[in-house]
Amino acid sequence: AFYTFPDVSGLFGRRFNESELQGSLDVSAFLLEEANVAVVPGIAFGDDRCVRLSFALSLEEIEEGLARIGKAVSSLS
Protein backbone atom coordinates (compact mmCIF):
# COMPACT_ATOMS: atom_id res chain seq x y z
CA ALA A 1 0.00 0.00 0.00
CA PHE A 2 0.98 3.62 -0.47
CA TYR A 3 0.54 6.21 2.26
CA THR A 4 0.57 9.97 2.51
CA PHE A 5 0.85 12.08 5.63
CA PRO A 6 -0.74 15.47 4.91
CA ASP A 7 -0.60 18.36 7.34
CA VAL A 8 -4.18 19.17 8.39
CA SER A 9 -3.33 21.81 10.99
CA GLY A 10 -4.96 24.43 8.77
CA LEU A 11 -8.27 22.91 9.87
CA PHE A 12 -7.54 23.43 13.58
CA GLY A 13 -9.82 26.05 15.06
CA ARG A 14 -12.54 25.41 12.47
CA ARG A 15 -15.95 24.46 13.81
CA PHE A 16 -17.95 21.31 13.19
CA ASN A 17 -21.40 21.24 14.79
CA GLU A 18 -20.72 22.35 18.37
CA SER A 19 -17.07 21.27 18.38
CA GLU A 20 -13.80 22.88 17.38
CA LEU A 21 -11.16 20.80 15.59
CA GLN A 22 -8.08 20.90 17.80
CA GLY A 23 -5.88 18.03 16.65
CA SER A 24 -5.52 15.01 14.41
CA LEU A 25 -7.94 12.97 16.55
CA ASP A 26 -10.65 15.58 15.99
CA VAL A 27 -9.95 15.79 12.25
CA SER A 28 -10.02 12.01 11.94
CA ALA A 29 -13.35 11.78 13.78
CA PHE A 30 -14.77 14.60 11.65
CA LEU A 31 -13.73 12.94 8.38
CA LEU A 32 -15.17 9.60 9.46
CA GLU A 33 -18.48 11.14 10.50
CA GLU A 34 -18.94 13.69 7.73
CA ALA A 35 -17.10 12.16 4.76
CA ASN A 36 -17.33 8.47 5.67
CA VAL A 37 -13.56 8.31 5.14
CA ALA A 38 -11.28 6.67 7.69
CA VAL A 39 -7.85 8.19 8.27
CA VAL A 40 -5.33 7.51 11.02
CA PRO A 41 -4.58 10.39 13.40
CA GLY A 42 -1.02 11.58 13.05
CA ILE A 43 -0.60 11.69 16.81
CA ALA A 44 -0.19 7.89 16.60
CA PHE A 45 2.99 8.57 14.58
CA GLY A 46 4.25 11.45 16.72
CA ASP A 47 2.85 14.37 14.69
CA ASP A 48 -0.53 15.71 15.75
CA ARG A 49 -0.60 18.15 12.81
CA CYS A 50 -1.06 15.33 10.27
CA VAL A 51 -3.25 12.38 9.35
CA ARG A 52 -2.25 9.24 7.48
CA LEU A 53 -4.11 8.28 4.33
CA SER A 54 -3.74 4.87 2.70
CA PHE A 55 -4.07 4.48 -1.05
CA ALA A 56 -4.73 0.74 -1.15
CA LEU A 57 -7.94 1.06 -3.18
CA SER A 58 -8.83 1.52 -6.83
CA LEU A 59 -8.29 4.91 -8.44
CA GLU A 60 -12.07 5.42 -8.62
CA GLU A 61 -12.46 4.76 -4.87
CA ILE A 62 -9.57 7.09 -4.06
CA GLU A 63 -11.09 9.86 -6.18
CA GLU A 64 -14.47 9.37 -4.47
CA GLY A 65 -12.91 9.51 -1.01
CA LEU A 66 -10.96 12.66 -1.83
CA ALA A 67 -14.09 14.29 -3.24
CA ARG A 68 -15.97 13.46 -0.03
CA ILE A 69 -13.11 14.90 2.05
CA GLY A 70 -13.19 18.08 -0.01
CA LYS A 71 -16.95 18.45 0.42
CA ALA A 72 -16.72 17.85 4.18
CA VAL A 73 -13.88 20.33 4.65
CA SER A 74 -15.74 22.99 2.67
CA SER A 75 -18.66 22.64 5.11
CA LEU A 76 -16.54 23.69 8.10
CA SER A 77 -17.06 27.13 9.60
PDB file of C-alpha atoms in Angstrom:
ATOM      1  CA  ALA A   1       0.000   0.000   0.000  1.00  0.00           C
ATOM      2  CA  PHE A   2       0.981   3.620  -0.465  1.00  0.00           C
ATOM      3  CA  TYR A   3       0.541   6.213   2.257  1.00  0.00           C
ATOM      4  CA  THR A   4       0.574   9.970   2.510  1.00  0.00           C
ATOM      5  CA  PHE A   5       0.851  12.082   5.632  1.00  0.00           C
ATOM      6  CA  PRO A   6      -0.743  15.469   4.910  1.00  0.00           C
ATOM      7  CA  ASP A   7      -0.597  18.363   7.343  1.00  0.00           C
ATOM      8  CA  VAL A   8      -4.181  19.169   8.386  1.00  0.00           C
ATOM      9  CA  SER A   9      -3.325  21.806  10.993  1.00  0.00           C
ATOM     10  CA  GLY A  10      -4.961  24.430   8.769  1.00  0.00           C
ATOM     11  CA  LEU A  11      -8.274  22.913   9.874  1.00  0.00           C
ATOM     12  CA  PHE A  12      -7.541  23.428  13.579  1.00  0.00           C
ATOM     13  CA  GLY A  13      -9.821  26.046  15.059  1.00  0.00           C
ATOM     14  CA  ARG A  14     -12.535  25.414  12.469  1.00  0.00           C
ATOM     15  CA  ARG A  15     -15.950  24.457  13.814  1.00  0.00           C
ATOM     16  CA  PHE A  16     -17.951  21.309  13.192  1.00  0.00           C
ATOM     17  CA  ASN A  17     -21.398  21.245  14.790  1.00  0.00           C
ATOM     18  CA  GLU A  18     -20.723  22.354  18.373  1.00  0.00           C
ATOM     19  CA  SER A  19     -17.072  21.274  18.379  1.00  0.00           C
ATOM     20  CA  GLU A  20     -13.798  22.877  17.376  1.00  0.00           C
ATOM     21  CA  LEU A  21     -11.164  20.802  15.586  1.00  0.00           C
ATOM     22  CA  GLN A  22      -8.082  20.897  17.804  1.00  0.00           C
ATOM     23  CA  GLY A  23      -5.880  18.029  16.651  1.00  0.00           C
ATOM     24  CA  SER A  24      -5.516  15.005  14.410  1.00  0.00           C
ATOM     25  CA  LEU A  25      -7.941  12.968  16.547  1.00  0.00           C
ATOM     26  CA  ASP A  26     -10.654  15.584  15.991  1.00  0.00           C
ATOM     27  CA  VAL A  27      -9.951  15.793  12.253  1.00  0.00           C
ATOM     28  CA  SER A  28     -10.023  12.005  11.943  1.00  0.00           C
ATOM     29  CA  ALA A  29     -13.349  11.776  13.781  1.00  0.00           C
ATOM     30  CA  PHE A  30     -14.771  14.602  11.652  1.00  0.00           C
ATOM     31  CA  LEU A  31     -13.732  12.936   8.380  1.00  0.00           C
ATOM     32  CA  LEU A  32     -15.174   9.602   9.463  1.00  0.00           C
ATOM     33  CA  GLU A  33     -18.482  11.143  10.502  1.00  0.00           C
ATOM     34  CA  GLU A  34     -18.936  13.692   7.727  1.00  0.00           C
ATOM     35  CA  ALA A  35     -17.099  12.158   4.756  1.00  0.00           C
ATOM     36  CA  ASN A  36     -17.330   8.474   5.669  1.00  0.00           C
ATOM     37  CA  VAL A  37     -13.563   8.307   5.137  1.00  0.00           C
ATOM     38  CA  ALA A  38     -11.281   6.671   7.694  1.00  0.00           C
ATOM     39  CA  VAL A  39      -7.849   8.188   8.270  1.00  0.00           C
ATOM     40  CA  VAL A  40      -5.327   7.506  11.024  1.00  0.00           C
ATOM     41  CA  PRO A  41      -4.582  10.386  13.404  1.00  0.00           C
ATOM     42  CA  GLY A  42      -1.017  11.584  13.047  1.00  0.00           C
ATOM     43  CA  ILE A  43      -0.600  11.686  16.807  1.00  0.00           C
ATOM     44  CA  ALA A  44      -0.188   7.891  16.596  1.00  0.00           C
ATOM     45  CA  PHE A  45       2.992   8.572  14.583  1.00  0.00           C
ATOM     46  CA  GLY A  46       4.247  11.450  16.723  1.00  0.00           C
ATOM     47  CA  ASP A  47       2.849  14.374  14.692  1.00  0.00           C
ATOM     48  CA  ASP A  48      -0.535  15.710  15.754  1.00  0.00           C
ATOM     49  CA  ARG A  49      -0.596  18.152  12.808  1.00  0.00           C
ATOM     50  CA  CYS A  50      -1.059  15.327  10.275  1.00  0.00           C
ATOM     51  CA  VAL A  51      -3.255  12.382   9.351  1.00  0.00           C
ATOM     52  CA  ARG A  52      -2.250   9.245   7.480  1.00  0.00           C
ATOM     53  CA  LEU A  53      -4.107   8.283   4.326  1.00  0.00           C
ATOM     54  CA  SER A  54      -3.737   4.866   2.696  1.00  0.00           C
ATOM     55  CA  PHE A  55      -4.067   4.480  -1.051  1.00  0.00           C
ATOM     56  CA  ALA A  56      -4.730   0.742  -1.151  1.00  0.00           C
ATOM     57  CA  LEU A  57      -7.942   1.062  -3.184  1.00  0.00           C
ATOM     58  CA  SER A  58      -8.834   1.520  -6.825  1.00  0.00           C
ATOM     59  CA  LEU A  59      -8.289   4.907  -8.436  1.00  0.00           C
ATOM     60  CA  GLU A  60     -12.069   5.417  -8.617  1.00  0.00           C
ATOM     61  CA  GLU A  61     -12.458   4.756  -4.873  1.00  0.00           C
ATOM     62  CA  ILE A  62      -9.566   7.094  -4.062  1.00  0.00           C
ATOM     63  CA  GLU A  63     -11.095   9.856  -6.182  1.00  0.00           C
ATOM     64  CA  GLU A  64     -14.467   9.366  -4.474  1.00  0.00           C
ATOM     65  CA  GLY A  65     -12.906   9.513  -1.014  1.00  0.00           C
ATOM     66  CA  LEU A  66     -10.957  12.664  -1.833  1.00  0.00           C
ATOM     67  CA  ALA A  67     -14.094  14.288  -3.240  1.00  0.00           C
ATOM     68  CA  ARG A  68     -15.965  13.455  -0.028  1.00  0.00           C
ATOM     69  CA  ILE A  69     -13.111  14.899   2.052  1.00  0.00           C
ATOM     70  CA  GLY A  70     -13.190  18.082  -0.013  1.00  0.00           C
ATOM     71  CA  LYS A  71     -16.945  18.446   0.418  1.00  0.00           C
ATOM     72  CA  ALA A  72     -16.724  17.849   4.185  1.00  0.00           C
ATOM     73  CA  VAL A  73     -13.879  20.325   4.645  1.00  0.00           C
ATOM     74  CA  SER A  74     -15.736  22.989   2.666  1.00  0.00           C
ATOM     75  CA  SER A  75     -18.658  22.636   5.107  1.00  0.00           C
ATOM     76  CA  LEU A  76     -16.536  23.691   8.098  1.00  0.00           C
ATOM     77  CA  SER A  77     -17.056  27.131   9.597  1.00  0.00           C
TER      78      SER A  77
END
